[in-house]
XYZ file of C-alpha atoms in Angstrom:
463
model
C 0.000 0.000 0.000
C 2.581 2.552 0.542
C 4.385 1.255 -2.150
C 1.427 2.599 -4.398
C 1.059 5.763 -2.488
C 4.442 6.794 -2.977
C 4.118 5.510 -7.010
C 0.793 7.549 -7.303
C 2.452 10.870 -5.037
C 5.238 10.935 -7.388
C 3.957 10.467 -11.126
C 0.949 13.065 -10.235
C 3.380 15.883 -8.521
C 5.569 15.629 -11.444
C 2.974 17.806 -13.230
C 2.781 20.461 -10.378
C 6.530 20.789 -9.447
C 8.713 23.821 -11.515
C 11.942 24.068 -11.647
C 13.472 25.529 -8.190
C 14.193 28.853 -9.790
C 10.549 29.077 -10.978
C 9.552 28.123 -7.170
C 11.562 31.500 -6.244
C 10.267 33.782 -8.839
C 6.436 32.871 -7.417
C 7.612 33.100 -4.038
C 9.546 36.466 -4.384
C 5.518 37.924 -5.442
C 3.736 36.005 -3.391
C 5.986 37.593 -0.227
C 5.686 41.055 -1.935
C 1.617 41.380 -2.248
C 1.747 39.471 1.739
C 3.889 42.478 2.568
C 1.461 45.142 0.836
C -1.421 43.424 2.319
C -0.309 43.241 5.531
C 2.218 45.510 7.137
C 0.887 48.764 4.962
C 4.138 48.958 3.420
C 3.831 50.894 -0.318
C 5.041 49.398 -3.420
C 7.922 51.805 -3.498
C 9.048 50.444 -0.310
C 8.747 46.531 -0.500
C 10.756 46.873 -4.039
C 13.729 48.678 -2.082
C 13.313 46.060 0.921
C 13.796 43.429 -1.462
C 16.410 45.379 -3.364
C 18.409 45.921 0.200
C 17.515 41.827 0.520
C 19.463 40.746 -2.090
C 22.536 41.870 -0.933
C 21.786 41.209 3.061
C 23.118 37.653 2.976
C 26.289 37.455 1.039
C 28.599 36.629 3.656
C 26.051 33.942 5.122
C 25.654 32.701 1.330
C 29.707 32.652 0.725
C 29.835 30.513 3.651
C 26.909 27.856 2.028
C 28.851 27.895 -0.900
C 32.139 27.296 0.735
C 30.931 24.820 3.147
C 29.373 22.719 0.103
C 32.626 22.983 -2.219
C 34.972 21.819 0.376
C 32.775 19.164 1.773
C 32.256 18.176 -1.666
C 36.148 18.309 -2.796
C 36.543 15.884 0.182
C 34.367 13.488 -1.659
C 36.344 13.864 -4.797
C 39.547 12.574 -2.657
C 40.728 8.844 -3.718
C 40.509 7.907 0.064
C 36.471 8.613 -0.368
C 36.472 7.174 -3.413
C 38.018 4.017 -2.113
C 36.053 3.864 1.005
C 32.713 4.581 -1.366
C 33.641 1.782 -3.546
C 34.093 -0.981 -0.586
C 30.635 0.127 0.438
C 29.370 -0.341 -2.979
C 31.152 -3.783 -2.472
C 28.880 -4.897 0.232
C 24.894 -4.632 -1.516
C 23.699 -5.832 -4.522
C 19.851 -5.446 -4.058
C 17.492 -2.378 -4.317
C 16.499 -2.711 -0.937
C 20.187 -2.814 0.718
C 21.050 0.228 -1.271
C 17.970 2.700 -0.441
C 18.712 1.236 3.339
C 22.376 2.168 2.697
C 22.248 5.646 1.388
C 19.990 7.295 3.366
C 21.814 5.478 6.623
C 24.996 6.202 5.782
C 23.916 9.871 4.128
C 22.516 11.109 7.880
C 25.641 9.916 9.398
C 27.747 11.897 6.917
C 25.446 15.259 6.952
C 26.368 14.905 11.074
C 29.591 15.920 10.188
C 28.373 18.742 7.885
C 25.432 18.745 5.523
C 27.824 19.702 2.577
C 28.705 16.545 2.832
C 25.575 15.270 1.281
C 27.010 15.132 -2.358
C 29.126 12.905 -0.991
C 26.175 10.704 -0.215
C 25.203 11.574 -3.847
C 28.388 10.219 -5.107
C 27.485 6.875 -3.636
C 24.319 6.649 -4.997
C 25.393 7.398 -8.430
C 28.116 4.538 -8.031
C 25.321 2.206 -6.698
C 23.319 2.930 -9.663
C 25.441 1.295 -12.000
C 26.171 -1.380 -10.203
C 22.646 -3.096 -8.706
C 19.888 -3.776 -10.687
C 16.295 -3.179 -10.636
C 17.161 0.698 -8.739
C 14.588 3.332 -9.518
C 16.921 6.572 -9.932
C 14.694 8.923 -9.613
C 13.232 7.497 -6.234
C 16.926 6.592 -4.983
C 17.692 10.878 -5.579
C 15.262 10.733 -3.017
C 16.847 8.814 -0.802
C 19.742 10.955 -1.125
C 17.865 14.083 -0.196
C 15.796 12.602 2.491
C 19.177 11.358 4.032
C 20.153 15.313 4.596
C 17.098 15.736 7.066
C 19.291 14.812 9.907
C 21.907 17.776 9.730
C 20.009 20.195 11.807
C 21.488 17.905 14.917
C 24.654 17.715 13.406
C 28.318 20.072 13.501
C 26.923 22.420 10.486
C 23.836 22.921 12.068
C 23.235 26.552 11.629
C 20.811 27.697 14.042
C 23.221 25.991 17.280
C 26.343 27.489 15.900
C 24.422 30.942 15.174
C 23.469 31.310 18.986
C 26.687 29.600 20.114
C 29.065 32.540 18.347
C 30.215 35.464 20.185
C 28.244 38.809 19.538
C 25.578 37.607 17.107
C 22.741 39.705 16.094
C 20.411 38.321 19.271
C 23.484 39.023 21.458
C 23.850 42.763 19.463
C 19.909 43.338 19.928
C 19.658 42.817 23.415
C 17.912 39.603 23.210
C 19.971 37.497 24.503
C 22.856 38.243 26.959
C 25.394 35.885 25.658
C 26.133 33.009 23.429
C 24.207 30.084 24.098
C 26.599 26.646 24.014
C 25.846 23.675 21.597
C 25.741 21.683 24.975
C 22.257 23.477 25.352
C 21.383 22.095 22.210
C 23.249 19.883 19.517
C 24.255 18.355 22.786
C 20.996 17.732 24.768
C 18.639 15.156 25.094
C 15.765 16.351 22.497
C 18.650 16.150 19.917
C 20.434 12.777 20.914
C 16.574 11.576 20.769
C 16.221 12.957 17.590
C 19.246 11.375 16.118
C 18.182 8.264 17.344
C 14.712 7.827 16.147
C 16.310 9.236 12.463
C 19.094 6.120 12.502
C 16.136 3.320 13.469
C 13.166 4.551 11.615
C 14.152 6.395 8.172
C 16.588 4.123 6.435
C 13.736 1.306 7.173
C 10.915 3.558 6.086
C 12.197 4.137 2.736
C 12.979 0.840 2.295
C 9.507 -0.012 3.030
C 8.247 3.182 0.609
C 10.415 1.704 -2.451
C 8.824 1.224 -6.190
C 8.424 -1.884 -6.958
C 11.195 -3.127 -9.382
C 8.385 -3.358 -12.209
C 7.804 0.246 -11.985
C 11.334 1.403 -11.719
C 13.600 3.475 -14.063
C 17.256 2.866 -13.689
C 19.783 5.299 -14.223
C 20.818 3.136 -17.990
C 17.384 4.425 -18.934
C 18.564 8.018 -18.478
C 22.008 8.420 -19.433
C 22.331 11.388 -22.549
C 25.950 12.082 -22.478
C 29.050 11.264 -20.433
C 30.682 13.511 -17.932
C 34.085 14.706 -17.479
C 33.329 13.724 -13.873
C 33.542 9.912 -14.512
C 37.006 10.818 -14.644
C 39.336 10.808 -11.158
C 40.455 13.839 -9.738
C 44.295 12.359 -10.544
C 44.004 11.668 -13.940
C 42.276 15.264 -15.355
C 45.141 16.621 -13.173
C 47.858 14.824 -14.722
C 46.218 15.592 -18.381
C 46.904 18.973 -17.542
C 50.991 18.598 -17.002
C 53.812 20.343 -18.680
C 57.214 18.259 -18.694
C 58.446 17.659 -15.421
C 61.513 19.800 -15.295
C 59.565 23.195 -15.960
C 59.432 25.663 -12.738
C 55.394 25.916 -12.928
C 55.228 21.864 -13.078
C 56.997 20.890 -10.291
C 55.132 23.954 -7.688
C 51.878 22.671 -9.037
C 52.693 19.148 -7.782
C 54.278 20.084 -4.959
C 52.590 17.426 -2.152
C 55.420 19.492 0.282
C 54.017 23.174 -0.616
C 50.801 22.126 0.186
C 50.999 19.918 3.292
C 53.551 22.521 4.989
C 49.920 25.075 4.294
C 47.331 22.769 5.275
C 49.591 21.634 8.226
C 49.766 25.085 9.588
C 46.383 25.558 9.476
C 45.487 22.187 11.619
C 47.308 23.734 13.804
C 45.622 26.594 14.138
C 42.702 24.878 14.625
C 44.392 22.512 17.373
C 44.865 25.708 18.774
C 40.916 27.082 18.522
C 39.577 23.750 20.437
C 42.335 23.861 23.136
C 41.657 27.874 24.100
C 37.949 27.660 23.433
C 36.679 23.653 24.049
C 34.511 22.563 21.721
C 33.232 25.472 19.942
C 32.174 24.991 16.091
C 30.889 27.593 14.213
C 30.784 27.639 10.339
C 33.907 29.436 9.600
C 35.889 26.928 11.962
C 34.332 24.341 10.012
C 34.842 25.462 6.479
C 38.141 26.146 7.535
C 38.793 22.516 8.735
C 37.415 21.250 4.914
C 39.691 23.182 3.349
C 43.180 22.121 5.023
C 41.407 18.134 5.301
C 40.988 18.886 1.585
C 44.329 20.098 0.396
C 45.958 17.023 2.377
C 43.625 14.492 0.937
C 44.233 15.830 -2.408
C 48.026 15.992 -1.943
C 49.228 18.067 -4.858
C 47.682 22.254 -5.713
C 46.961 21.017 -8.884
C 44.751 18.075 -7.987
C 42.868 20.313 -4.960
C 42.375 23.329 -8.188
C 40.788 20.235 -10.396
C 38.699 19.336 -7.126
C 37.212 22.578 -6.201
C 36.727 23.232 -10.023
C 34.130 20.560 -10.112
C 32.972 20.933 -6.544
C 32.198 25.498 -7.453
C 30.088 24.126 -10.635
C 27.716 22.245 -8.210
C 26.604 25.185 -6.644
C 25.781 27.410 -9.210
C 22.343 26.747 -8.444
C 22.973 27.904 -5.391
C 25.035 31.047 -6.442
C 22.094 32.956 -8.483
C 19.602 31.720 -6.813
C 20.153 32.343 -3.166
C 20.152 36.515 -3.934
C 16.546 35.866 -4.200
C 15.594 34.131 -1.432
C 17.355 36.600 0.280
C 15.296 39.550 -1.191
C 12.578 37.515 0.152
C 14.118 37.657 3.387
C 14.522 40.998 3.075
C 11.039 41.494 2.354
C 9.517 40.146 5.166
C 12.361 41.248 7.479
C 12.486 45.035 6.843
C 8.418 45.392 5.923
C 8.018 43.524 9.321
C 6.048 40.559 7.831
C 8.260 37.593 9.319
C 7.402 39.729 12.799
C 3.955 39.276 12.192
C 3.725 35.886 11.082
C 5.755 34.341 14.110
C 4.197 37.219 16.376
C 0.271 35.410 15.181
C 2.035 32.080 15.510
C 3.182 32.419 19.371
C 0.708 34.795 20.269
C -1.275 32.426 22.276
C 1.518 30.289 23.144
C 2.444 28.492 26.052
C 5.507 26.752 27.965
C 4.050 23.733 26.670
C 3.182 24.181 23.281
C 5.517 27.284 22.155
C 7.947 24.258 21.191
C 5.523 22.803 18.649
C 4.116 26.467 17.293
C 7.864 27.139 17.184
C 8.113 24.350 15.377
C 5.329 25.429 12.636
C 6.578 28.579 12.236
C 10.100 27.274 11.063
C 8.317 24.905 8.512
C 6.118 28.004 7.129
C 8.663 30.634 6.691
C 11.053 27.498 5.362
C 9.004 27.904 2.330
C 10.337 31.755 1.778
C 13.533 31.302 3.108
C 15.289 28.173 2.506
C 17.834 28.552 4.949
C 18.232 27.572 8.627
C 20.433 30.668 9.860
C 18.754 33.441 7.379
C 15.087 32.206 8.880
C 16.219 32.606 12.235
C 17.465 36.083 11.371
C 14.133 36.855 10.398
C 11.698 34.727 13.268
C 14.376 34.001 16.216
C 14.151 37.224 17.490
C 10.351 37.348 18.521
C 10.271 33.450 19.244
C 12.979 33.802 21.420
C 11.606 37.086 23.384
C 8.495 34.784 23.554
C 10.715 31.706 25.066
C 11.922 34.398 27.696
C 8.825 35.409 28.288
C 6.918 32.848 29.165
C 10.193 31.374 30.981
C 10.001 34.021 33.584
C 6.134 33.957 33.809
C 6.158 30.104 34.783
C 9.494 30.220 36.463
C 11.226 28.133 33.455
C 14.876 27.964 32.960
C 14.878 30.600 30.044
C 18.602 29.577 27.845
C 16.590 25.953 28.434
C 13.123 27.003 26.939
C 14.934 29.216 24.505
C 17.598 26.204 23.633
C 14.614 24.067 22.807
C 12.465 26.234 20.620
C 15.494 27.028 18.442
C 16.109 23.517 18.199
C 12.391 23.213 16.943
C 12.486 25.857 14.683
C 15.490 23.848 13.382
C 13.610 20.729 13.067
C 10.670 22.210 11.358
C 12.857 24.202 8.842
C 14.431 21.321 7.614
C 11.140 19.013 7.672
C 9.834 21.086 4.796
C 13.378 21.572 2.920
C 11.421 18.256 1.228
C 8.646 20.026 -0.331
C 11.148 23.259 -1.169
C 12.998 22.008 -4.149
C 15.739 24.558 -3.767
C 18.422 22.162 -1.907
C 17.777 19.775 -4.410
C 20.053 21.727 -6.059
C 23.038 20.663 -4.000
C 22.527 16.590 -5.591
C 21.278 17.405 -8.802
C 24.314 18.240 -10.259
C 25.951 14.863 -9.193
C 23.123 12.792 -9.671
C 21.750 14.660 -12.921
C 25.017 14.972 -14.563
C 24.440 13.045 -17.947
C 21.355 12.293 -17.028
C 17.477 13.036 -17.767
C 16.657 13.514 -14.284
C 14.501 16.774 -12.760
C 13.525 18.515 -9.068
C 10.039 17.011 -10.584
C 10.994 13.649 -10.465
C 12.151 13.736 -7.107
C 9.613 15.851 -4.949
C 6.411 13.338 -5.354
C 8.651 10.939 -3.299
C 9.005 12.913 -0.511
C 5.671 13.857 0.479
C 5.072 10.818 2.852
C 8.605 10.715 4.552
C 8.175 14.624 5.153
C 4.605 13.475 7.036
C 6.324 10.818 8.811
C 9.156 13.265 9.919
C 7.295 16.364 10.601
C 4.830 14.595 13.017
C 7.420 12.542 15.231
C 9.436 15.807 15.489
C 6.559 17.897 16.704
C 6.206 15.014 19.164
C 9.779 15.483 20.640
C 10.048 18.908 20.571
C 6.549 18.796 22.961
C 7.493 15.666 25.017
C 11.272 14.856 25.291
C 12.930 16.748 27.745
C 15.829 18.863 27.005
């Protein structure tokens, strides 16, 4: 039965679902008559808020695209290649690979959710080798596998509130960082790793086409890709002879290590004066220097992040729009008014779950964990306080566990906004007749599944 419920949910959405970009362009008027409707702004003045949007969030969108492209470059390295093709060694039926790849795709977007292509890399491998795999529907595997980063080392919101002098800390609304032991490290998020590990793998297994009904990738394939090729051998294709000056610096394994050693070091350094303190610059800055040591030589790391930029041009002229969005319903005061109606009524006891709600709305606008929070965290967390010294509540504890809903609920509904789809699609479309539409039908049931037993923690497990 849910066999044919997934089958049915996917070929009917495939004639509702645009492309991503299209999915922007209606949200970007869809935010901008909500705006004029609601907050009295004039037309004059939501055009310049979304103007001033698009340019609010470059830094936070260098660091997406930089987090991606080194996590990705990682999984370009021949020791990830290696260990991906011992894991490809150990299925050969449909079943064990959907299992496989969304298991072993939550345990890699723990580390950092740019490392989801990597994920995307293993499913393309598994693809040619087992038959009987619907592509399309093991994409989706790939993307559902990514739900689990919000409890992970990249999770934005966590390292957001855990940095010194962020924007809560330079409004006033909070007095100083709050520590991922508060919340990557409590017990609502070990619960909520746990219940991902034992239930989703097995749930897409059990939501699998059957092999009658699926397409694999052979059925797909248009061209070949330069990709196909190792890292090592496009950067030996691009050698001079070996004597010239220019040859021997690009291959320099010594230049390199002596760089990337340094800046280990550094970051030895950061965890023995600070603990264990992540935020997203630490991390990128970890994926480069793991990076330019797995790749050895300049050349082979410039070949690497070559291919590992050109998956995120998606990302690159698209996100300027979801941050005019932003922009919109920050600076007309729209996001203010949609979380202000969502709490209003709100208690101890079910802010978590409204908070919860309002991340998986405003998801649909802004498609990004740290620019929503921007935008909602603010009045959800005054509310947390709030109600924290009302009914004599720990207040970092109540305020720990409704940003760790909002998390929760912002990445729930990353399944029915195709815009992250974008991080895969260039792996697992490369070559190949595969669209967002394709994809998106098969994730309406494990977004239902997900969104409910979250909303379930968030009220119930205690922090």
């Amino acid at each position: 039965m849910l066999q044919r419920l997934g089958q049915s949910l996917a070929v009917r959405l495939r004639n509702w679902i645009p492309d991503p970009f299209v999915f922007a362009l209606g949200l970007t008027l869809i935010v901008g008559l909500l705006a004029l409707m609601f907050t009295g702004s004039a037309p004059v003045a939501v055009l310049g808020y979304w103007y001033d949007g698009f340019w609010a969030l470059l830094g936070f969108g260098m660091q997406m695209v930089l987090i991606l492209s080194t996590g990705y470059a990682i999984a370009l390295s021949p020791a990830a290649r290696g260990l991906i093709d011992r894991l490809g060694r150990s299925v050969d039926r449909p079943a064990q690979v959907y299992f496989l790849v969304t298991l072993v795709g939550g345990l890699l977007v723990l580390v950092s959710w740019g490392w989801l292509v990597l994920t995307a890399v293993l499913a393309r491998e598994m693809a040619h080798r087992v038959r009987g795999l619907d592509y399309a529907y093991l994409t989706a595997c790939v993307y559902v596998s990514g739900q689990i980063w919000v409890g992970g080392l990249s999770s934005s919101i966590p390292l957001l509130l855990n940095t010194e002098g962020n924007f809560l800390i330079e409004t006033g609304v909070l007095d100083s960082p709050l520590g991922v032991d508060r919340t990557l490290g409590s017990a609502l998020n070990l619960v909520f790793l746990g219940v991902y590990v034992l239930l989703i793998p097995g749930l897409m297994v059990l939501l699998r086409p059957r092999r009658t009904d699926a397409t694999p990738i052979e059925d797909l394939l248009h061209a070949d890709t330069a990709a196909d090729v190792p890292v090592e051998e496009e950067a030996a294709s691009m050698s001079l002879a070996e004597g010239a000056l220019s040859e021997r610096l690009n291959r320099s394994a010594t230049l390199q290590a002596l760089v990337a050693l340094a800046g280990l070091g550094y970051v030895l350094m950061h965890f023995v004066e600070r603990g264990f303190s992540i935020d997203l610059n630490i991390m990128i800055f970890i994926f480069l220097m793991v990076g330019m040591l797995a790749h050895r030589t300049p050349v082979r790391f410039v070949v690497a992040m070559r291919r590992a930029c050109a998956n995120v041009s998606g990302i690159i002229f698209q996100y300027p729009f979801y941050a005019g969005i932003m922009g919109i319903m920050s600076f007309s005061g729209l996001g203010t008014i949609v979380s202000d109606w969502i709490v209003g009524h709100a208690s101890v006891g079910t802010l978590p779950a409204l908070a919860q709600f309002a991340g998986a709305v405003v998801n649909f606008a802004i498609p990004s964990a740290g620019g929503e929070w921007a935008v909602i965290g603010p009045s959800i967390t005054e509310a947390a306080k709030s109600l924290a010294a009302v009914e004599g509540v720990d207040p970092e504890r109540l305020v720990s566990r409704v940003a760790m809903a909002v998390a929760y609920g912002e990445t729930s509904t990353n399944l029915l906004q195709p815009f992250y789809l974008l991080i895969i699609l260039p792996v697992m479309g490369a070559g190949v007749r595969l669209h967002a539409r394709d994809v998106v039908g098969y994730l309406v049931l494990p977004f239902v599944v997900t969104y409910l037993i979250s909303a379930l923690m968030v009220s119930f497990v205690p922090l």
